[in-house]
Coordinates of C-alpha atoms in Angstrom, one line a residue:
M101 CA -5.0 -5.8 -32.9
D102 CA -3.1 -8.7 -34.9
D103 CA -5.0 -12.1 -33.8
T104 CA -1.5 -13.6 -32.9
R105 CA -1.2 -11.3 -29.8
N106 CA -0.7 -13.0 -26.3
V107 CA -4.4 -14.2 -25.2
E108 CA -3.5 -12.4 -21.9
F109 CA -3.0 -9.6 -23.5
A110 CA -6.1 -9.5 -24.9
L111 CA -8.2 -6.0 -24.2
N112 CA -11.4 -6.0 -22.1
D113 CA -13.9 -4.9 -25.1
H114 CA -14.7 -1.8 -22.1
F115 CA -11.1 -0.8 -22.3
F116 CA -10.8 -0.5 -25.8
D117 CA -11.9 3.1 -26.3
F118 CA -10.0 3.8 -23.2
V119 CA -6.8 2.8 -23.9
H120 CA -6.3 4.3 -27.1
D121 CA -8.0 7.5 -26.8
W122 CA -5.3 10.3 -26.2
D123 CA -7.7 13.3 -26.9
H124 CA -8.1 14.6 -23.7
K125 CA -6.0 15.8 -20.6
I126 CA -7.4 13.9 -17.5
Y127 CA -8.8 10.1 -17.5
L128 CA -11.0 9.6 -14.6
T129 CA -11.2 5.5 -14.1
V130 CA -13.6 4.7 -11.8
G131 CA -13.9 0.9 -11.2
G132 CA -14.9 -2.0 -8.3
Y133 CA -12.9 -4.6 -7.4
G134 CA -11.3 -7.0 -9.9
S135 CA -12.8 -4.8 -12.5
S136 CA -9.0 -4.5 -14.9
K137 CA -9.2 -0.6 -14.7
S138 CA -5.4 -0.7 -13.3
Y139 CA -4.2 -3.4 -15.6
H140 CA -5.4 -1.1 -18.7
V141 CA -3.7 1.9 -17.2
A142 CA -0.5 -0.3 -17.5
V143 CA -1.5 -1.1 -21.0
K144 CA -2.4 2.2 -22.5
L145 CA 0.8 3.7 -20.9
I146 CA 3.5 1.0 -22.0
K147 CA 1.4 1.3 -25.7
K148 CA 2.0 5.3 -25.5
L149 CA 5.6 5.1 -24.8
L150 CA 6.3 2.3 -27.6
E151 CA 4.7 4.5 -30.0
E152 CA 6.6 8.1 -28.7
K153 CA 9.6 8.6 -26.9
R154 CA 7.6 10.5 -24.0
K155 CA 9.2 10.5 -20.0
A156 CA 5.8 9.4 -17.3
L157 CA 5.4 9.8 -14.2
V158 CA 3.7 6.9 -11.6
V159 CA 2.3 8.3 -8.6
R160 CA 1.1 6.4 -5.1
E161 CA 0.2 8.1 -1.8
V162 CA 2.9 6.4 -0.6
F163 CA 6.1 5.1 -1.8
D164 CA 6.8 2.3 -0.5
T165 CA 3.5 0.0 -1.9
I166 CA 4.7 1.3 -5.3
R167 CA 7.1 -1.9 -6.1
D168 CA 4.5 -4.3 -5.3
S169 CA 1.3 -2.5 -7.1
C170 CA 2.5 -0.1 -10.0
Y171 CA 5.9 -1.3 -10.6
D172 CA 5.0 -5.2 -11.1
L173 CA 1.7 -4.7 -12.6
L174 CA 4.0 -3.1 -15.7
I175 CA 6.4 -5.8 -15.6
E176 CA 3.4 -8.5 -15.9
V177 CA 2.1 -6.3 -18.6
A178 CA 4.9 -5.9 -20.6
E179 CA 5.4 -9.5 -20.5
A180 CA 1.9 -10.1 -21.6
M181 CA 2.2 -7.7 -24.1
E182 CA 5.6 -9.6 -25.3
V183 CA 7.1 -6.3 -25.2
T184 CA 9.9 -6.8 -22.9
D185 CA 13.0 -6.8 -25.8
Y186 CA 12.1 -3.1 -26.1
I187 CA 12.0 -2.5 -22.3
T188 CA 14.4 -2.7 -19.2
F189 CA 13.2 -2.3 -15.7
T190 CA 15.4 -1.4 -12.8
T191 CA 15.1 -1.1 -9.8
S192 CA 17.8 1.3 -7.6
P193 CA 16.8 3.6 -8.7
M194 CA 13.2 1.8 -9.9
Q195 CA 12.7 2.8 -13.3
V196 CA 11.6 1.8 -16.4
R197 CA 13.3 2.2 -19.5
F198 CA 12.2 1.8 -23.8
S199 CA 14.9 1.3 -26.5
N200 CA 13.2 4.5 -27.4
G201 CA 14.3 6.6 -24.8
S202 CA 10.8 6.7 -23.2
R203 CA 11.3 6.6 -19.0
I204 CA 8.9 5.9 -16.4
I205 CA 9.4 7.4 -12.9
F206 CA 7.8 6.7 -10.0
K207 CA 7.6 9.4 -6.7
G208 CA 5.6 9.0 -3.6
M209 CA 3.5 12.4 -2.5
D210 CA 4.2 11.1 1.2
K211 CA 7.4 12.9 0.6
P212 CA 6.1 16.3 -1.5
T213 CA 9.4 17.8 -1.6
K214 CA 10.2 14.8 -4.4
L215 CA 7.8 16.3 -6.8
K216 CA 9.1 19.7 -6.6
S217 CA 10.1 19.8 -10.6
L218 CA 7.9 17.4 -13.2
N219 CA 10.9 18.7 -15.5
G220 CA 10.0 16.8 -19.3
V221 CA 7.1 14.6 -17.8
S222 CA 4.3 14.7 -19.9
I223 CA 2.1 12.0 -18.1
V224 CA 1.4 11.1 -14.8
W225 CA -0.7 8.2 -13.7
I226 CA -2.1 9.0 -10.0
E227 CA -2.4 5.2 -8.7
E228 CA -5.8 5.0 -5.8
C229 CA -5.8 8.4 -6.5
S230 CA -8.5 8.8 -3.1
E231 CA -5.8 7.8 -0.7
V232 CA -3.5 10.9 -2.2
K233 CA -4.6 13.7 -0.4
Y234 CA -6.6 16.5 -2.7
A235 CA -3.1 19.6 -2.2
G236 CA -0.8 16.7 -4.3
F237 CA -3.1 16.9 -6.9
K238 CA -3.5 20.2 -7.4
E239 CA -0.2 20.2 -7.2
I240 CA 0.6 17.5 -10.2
L241 CA -2.2 19.5 -12.1
G242 CA -0.1 22.9 -11.8
R243 CA 3.1 21.7 -11.7
L244 CA 2.4 19.8 -15.9
R245 CA 3.4 22.1 -18.6
H246 CA 5.0 19.9 -21.1
P247 CA 6.6 22.5 -23.7
T248 CA 6.0 20.3 -26.9
Q249 CA 4.0 17.4 -25.8
S250 CA 0.2 16.4 -24.6
N251 CA 0.0 16.8 -21.2
H252 CA -2.3 14.1 -19.6
I253 CA -3.4 12.8 -16.0
I254 CA -4.4 9.6 -15.4
L255 CA -6.4 8.5 -12.0
S256 CA -7.6 5.2 -11.3
T257 CA -9.4 4.7 -7.8
N258 CA -12.5 2.2 -6.6
P259 CA -14.9 5.0 -5.4
V260 CA -15.0 5.5 -2.2
S261 CA -17.0 7.9 0.3
K262 CA -18.5 11.0 -1.8
S263 CA -16.2 12.9 1.3
N264 CA -13.6 11.8 -0.7
W265 CA -11.8 14.8 -2.7
V266 CA -12.0 12.7 -6.2
Y267 CA -15.7 12.5 -6.1
K268 CA -16.5 16.5 -4.8
H269 CA -13.4 17.5 -7.5
F270 CA -15.4 15.2 -10.6
F271 CA -19.1 14.8 -9.6
R272 CA -20.5 17.3 -7.0
D273 CA -19.7 19.4 -4.1
D274 CA -22.8 20.3 -2.0
A275 CA -21.0 22.8 0.8
A276 CA -18.7 24.7 -2.7
K277 CA -22.5 24.5 -4.1
V278 CA -20.6 23.0 -7.6
K279 CA -21.9 19.7 -9.7
V280 CA -19.7 18.4 -12.1
L281 CA -21.4 15.7 -12.8
D282 CA -24.3 12.9 -11.9
D283 CA -22.2 10.1 -11.1
E284 CA -25.7 8.2 -11.6
E285 CA -25.4 9.1 -15.0
L286 CA -21.7 7.9 -15.3
Y287 CA -23.2 5.0 -14.1
Q288 CA -25.8 3.9 -16.6
K289 CA -23.3 5.2 -19.5
R290 CA -20.0 4.3 -18.2
I291 CA -18.1 6.4 -20.5
V292 CA -19.0 10.2 -20.1
V293 CA -16.8 13.2 -21.3
I294 CA -17.3 16.5 -20.0
G295 CA -14.5 19.5 -21.5
N296 CA -11.4 18.0 -20.9
T297 CA -12.1 15.1 -18.4
Y298 CA -13.0 11.5 -19.9
Y299 CA -14.9 9.7 -17.1
H300 CA -14.5 5.9 -17.4
H301 CA -16.4 3.3 -15.0
S302 CA -16.2 -0.5 -14.9
A303 CA -17.2 -3.0 -12.7
V304 CA -15.8 -6.8 -12.6
D305 CA -18.3 -7.7 -15.1
D306 CA -16.4 -6.1 -17.7
N307 CA -13.3 -8.3 -17.2
Y308 CA -13.4 -11.4 -18.4
F309 CA -10.7 -13.2 -17.2
V310 CA -11.3 -12.7 -13.8
P311 CA -12.3 -16.3 -12.0
A312 CA -16.1 -17.1 -11.4
D313 CA -14.9 -17.6 -7.5
Y314 CA -14.2 -14.2 -7.2
I315 CA -17.1 -12.7 -8.8
A316 CA -19.6 -15.3 -6.2
Q317 CA -17.0 -13.8 -3.4
L318 CA -18.0 -10.5 -4.1
D319 CA -21.5 -11.3 -4.3
E320 CA -21.5 -13.0 -1.1
L321 CA -20.6 -9.2 0.0
Q322 CA -24.3 -8.3 -0.6
L323 CA -25.7 -10.3 2.6
H324 CA -22.7 -9.5 4.7
D325 CA -21.4 -5.9 4.2
P326 CA -23.6 -4.5 1.5
D327 CA -21.4 -1.0 1.9
L328 CA -18.5 -2.7 0.6
Y329 CA -21.1 -4.8 -1.5
R330 CA -22.0 -1.1 -3.5
V331 CA -17.9 -0.1 -3.7
A332 CA -16.3 -3.5 -4.6
R333 CA -19.4 -5.4 -6.7
K334 CA -20.9 -2.2 -8.4
G335 CA -17.9 -0.1 -8.8
R336 CA -20.3 2.8 -6.8
F337 CA -19.5 5.4 -4.9
G338 CA -20.3 5.5 -0.9
V339 CA -19.9 4.8 2.3
N340 CA -16.8 1.8 2.4
G341 CA -17.1 1.7 6.3
K342 CA -18.3 1.6 9.6
L343 CA -20.3 4.8 9.8
V344 CA -19.4 7.1 13.2
F345 CA -22.6 8.3 13.4
P346 CA -25.5 6.2 11.7
Q347 CA -28.3 7.4 13.3
F348 CA -27.4 11.4 11.1
E349 CA -30.0 12.5 9.5
V350 CA -30.7 16.1 7.2
M351 CA -33.7 17.7 7.4
P352 CA -34.9 21.0 5.7
Y353 CA -34.9 24.2 7.3
S354 CA -38.7 24.7 7.8
K355 CA -39.3 21.7 8.9
G356 CA -36.3 21.3 11.2
L357 CA -37.6 25.2 12.8
E358 CA -41.3 23.1 13.5
E359 CA -39.5 20.6 15.6
L360 CA -37.5 22.9 17.2
R361 CA -40.7 24.5 18.4
Q362 CA -41.9 21.3 20.0
I363 CA -39.1 20.8 22.5
R364 CA -40.5 21.3 25.2
H365 CA -36.9 21.6 27.8
P366 CA -34.4 22.8 24.8
L367 CA -30.6 23.4 25.8
R368 CA -28.5 25.4 23.6
A369 CA -24.7 24.7 23.4
S370 CA -21.9 26.7 20.7
G371 CA -18.8 25.0 19.9
M372 CA -15.6 26.2 18.2
D373 CA -12.4 24.0 16.3
F374 CA -9.8 26.6 15.5
G375 CA -8.1 26.6 12.0
F376 CA -6.1 28.3 9.7
V377 CA -4.0 27.6 6.0
E378 CA -5.1 23.8 5.7
S379 CA -7.3 23.1 7.9
Y380 CA -11.0 25.3 8.8
N381 CA -12.4 27.2 11.7
A382 CA -15.8 25.1 12.2
L383 CA -18.2 27.1 15.0
L384 CA -21.6 25.3 15.8
R385 CA -24.4 26.3 17.0
L386 CA -26.9 23.5 18.6
V387 CA -29.9 22.6 20.3
I388 CA -30.9 19.1 22.3
D389 CA -34.2 17.7 23.1
Q390 CA -33.3 16.4 26.6
D391 CA -36.8 14.5 26.8
E392 CA -36.1 12.3 23.7
K393 CA -32.0 12.3 23.6
V394 CA -32.1 14.3 20.4
L395 CA -29.0 16.9 18.9
Y396 CA -29.9 18.9 16.6
I397 CA -27.3 21.2 14.3
I398 CA -28.9 24.2 13.4
W399 CA -25.9 26.4 12.1
E400 CA -22.6 26.3 11.0
Y401 CA -19.7 28.8 10.4
Y402 CA -17.0 27.2 8.3
S403 CA -14.2 29.2 6.5
R404 CA -10.2 28.9 6.3
D405 CA -7.3 31.1 5.9
K406 CA -8.5 34.0 8.1
V407 CA -7.5 36.0 10.5
D408 CA -8.6 36.4 14.2
S409 CA -9.8 39.8 13.2
E410 CA -11.7 39.2 10.2
I411 CA -13.1 35.7 12.1
E412 CA -14.3 38.6 14.9
E413 CA -16.2 40.2 12.0
D414 CA -18.0 37.5 11.0
I415 CA -19.3 35.8 14.0
K416 CA -19.9 39.7 15.5
E417 CA -23.9 38.4 16.4
F418 CA -22.0 35.8 18.8
R419 CA -20.9 38.9 20.9
E420 CA -24.2 40.4 20.7
T421 CA -25.9 37.8 22.1
Q422 CA -23.6 36.5 24.6
E423 CA -23.9 33.1 23.6
L424 CA -21.3 31.0 25.8
I425 CA -18.6 29.4 22.7
K426 CA -16.5 26.7 23.9
A427 CA -13.4 26.5 22.1
D428 CA -10.5 24.5 21.3
C429 CA -7.9 25.0 24.6
A430 CA -4.9 24.2 22.5
E431 CA -5.4 28.0 21.3
P432 CA -5.4 29.7 24.6
K433 CA -3.9 32.7 22.6
T434 CA -6.7 32.7 19.9
I435 CA -9.7 32.5 23.0
T436 CA -7.8 35.8 25.0
Y437 CA -7.8 37.7 21.9
F438 CA -11.7 36.9 21.5
R439 CA -12.3 37.1 25.2
K440 CA -10.8 40.7 25.0
Q441 CA -12.7 41.3 22.2
G442 CA -15.9 40.9 24.3
F443 CA -17.0 37.2 23.5
R444 CA -18.4 34.9 25.8
M445 CA -15.5 32.4 25.0
Q446 CA -13.9 29.5 27.5
R447 CA -11.5 26.5 26.8
C448 CA -12.7 23.1 26.6
R449 CA -11.2 20.6 28.9
K450 CA -8.8 17.6 27.2
F451 CA -7.7 14.9 28.3
K452 CA -6.2 11.4 27.3
G453 CA -8.6 9.3 24.9
S454 CA -10.9 12.1 25.2
R455 CA -11.6 12.1 21.6
S456 CA -13.0 8.7 21.7
A457 CA -14.7 9.3 24.8
Y458 CA -16.1 12.4 23.4
T459 CA -17.6 10.4 20.2
K460 CA -18.9 8.1 22.0
K461 CA -20.7 10.8 23.9
V462 CA -22.4 11.8 20.4
K463 CA -23.4 8.3 19.3
R464 CA -25.5 8.4 22.5
F465 CA -27.7 10.3 20.9
K466 CA -31.0 8.6 19.5
R467 CA -30.9 11.4 16.6
I468 CA -28.6 14.1 14.8
V469 CA -30.4 16.2 13.1
C470 CA -28.8 18.7 11.1
L471 CA -30.7 21.9 9.0
D472 CA -29.6 21.8 5.4
S473 CA -28.9 24.8 5.9
C474 CA -25.6 23.3 7.2
P475 CA -23.8 22.5 4.4
N476 CA -20.3 21.6 5.5
T477 CA -21.2 19.8 8.7
I478 CA -23.3 17.8 6.5
S479 CA -20.3 17.0 4.1
E480 CA -18.4 15.6 7.1
L481 CA -20.4 13.7 9.0
K482 CA -23.2 12.0 6.4
E483 CA -20.8 9.9 5.8
L484 CA -18.3 10.1 8.3
T485 CA -16.4 6.8 9.3
F486 CA -14.1 5.2 11.6
K487 CA -10.2 4.4 10.4
E488 CA -9.6 0.5 11.0
D489 CA -6.6 -0.9 12.0
K490 CA -4.0 -3.6 10.0
D491 CA -6.5 -6.8 11.3
G492 CA -10.0 -4.5 10.4
N493 CA -10.3 -3.7 13.8
I494 CA -12.0 0.4 13.9
I495 CA -9.7 2.8 15.2
E496 CA -12.1 4.7 17.8
D497 CA -10.8 8.1 17.7
E498 CA -9.6 7.7 13.8
F499 CA -11.8 8.3 10.9
N500 CA -11.5 9.0 6.9
I501 CA -11.2 12.6 7.3
D502 CA -10.5 15.4 9.7
P503 CA -13.8 16.1 10.9
H504 CA -13.4 20.1 12.3
T505 CA -17.4 20.6 13.0
L506 CA -16.7 17.2 14.9
S507 CA -14.5 19.1 16.9
A508 CA -16.3 21.5 17.6
I509 CA -20.1 19.3 18.9
W510 CA -17.1 17.6 21.0
Y511 CA -16.1 21.4 22.4
A512 CA -19.9 22.5 22.5
L513 CA -20.6 19.6 24.4
D514 CA -18.1 19.6 27.2
D515 CA -19.8 19.6 30.0
Y516 CA -22.9 18.1 28.9
E517 CA -23.8 14.0 29.6
V518 CA -26.2 12.0 27.3
E519 CA -28.1 9.6 29.2
D520 CA -26.8 5.7 28.5
L521 CA -29.5 3.0 28.2
K522 CA -28.3 2.3 31.8
G523 CA -30.5 5.1 32.7
D524 CA -27.7 7.1 34.2
A525 CA -28.6 10.7 34.8
M526 CA -27.7 13.2 32.5
R527 CA -25.0 15.8 33.8
V528 CA -25.5 19.4 32.7
R529 CA -23.1 22.1 33.2
L530 CA -23.2 24.8 30.5

């Protein structure tokens, strides 16, 4: 680069290759707080659009958040690059226009009808991609097909829970038995290319221009919030938030069977949550150790896009064993269907506040043991966290994902009460 450049525009060394590389279709930038990843995405985008006449799209999950994030950042970067004579920023509509005919437009995934057409777009930047729904990413991936120019998708995000689609798609999805890249390898190598995907990892240490007191603040997280420290300071995937079930553990199948044989008074229960297109059918078998207050999850059925007759065939063993299935009371017609087919199925109880009450009930178990033969349950519950309100307080009946297997547990334990710390007697009506 020219030595006369504005010092604020000096690239951080770790991002130099990323900014100049356009040999790949997908660029995934994962980094901790203050690593300058979004800044360098903006540099990469402006530089490309100055060099070639292109149309780019910038996307966030909620459109109203774009003005104060991506749009303002592009203005800041253009000023640092000293190229504002060649670029015009407008707010109504929100666009960035270049003197050579290039354009940047902005859309929010909260209004998916606006994404019906990506006509003329050859580059898409998805900022905070972990907040975008997986279906939205796949829609963009399928629609981006400029006929004459190379197509590129740039994704930027802080690493979040491994249950998020970003980790499952680009790294590993144990439930689907898919492994693309070990995230530990990315942390060590910092830049990895697999197929047509360029992976880039960064931390605040890669940003030469961040104030020292900001790094000190991130370092302090290690003392009072180690989960956030891992995400914010180290830029590593993991839990970011309060775990719903910190006592959840995964156990090898053979060891689990051995523990189950030692239970003196086992209680068995099954619960089912219904789904179809976007949600999943989840049916779980549970065993409760009433003496030790341990919940075992020993078997799962998990499916989507199946009609009742197909599910009936899949779970026909329950008709033969006549095990009681407590099912979602919001689906009375489905329950009636299965009862007519010979299944012993009953509707659960729901009431105002039942989601929070049932979650608290499950949390009262001393241990929640899930056999490793239940990968979807593990995927949903191992790192399940509570959502938080704007003040950082947890919302007791909302989570970072929609956990269908937890709903199945709620229903299975519909008539069961776990003894609390006061020693109140358990009530069982299974």
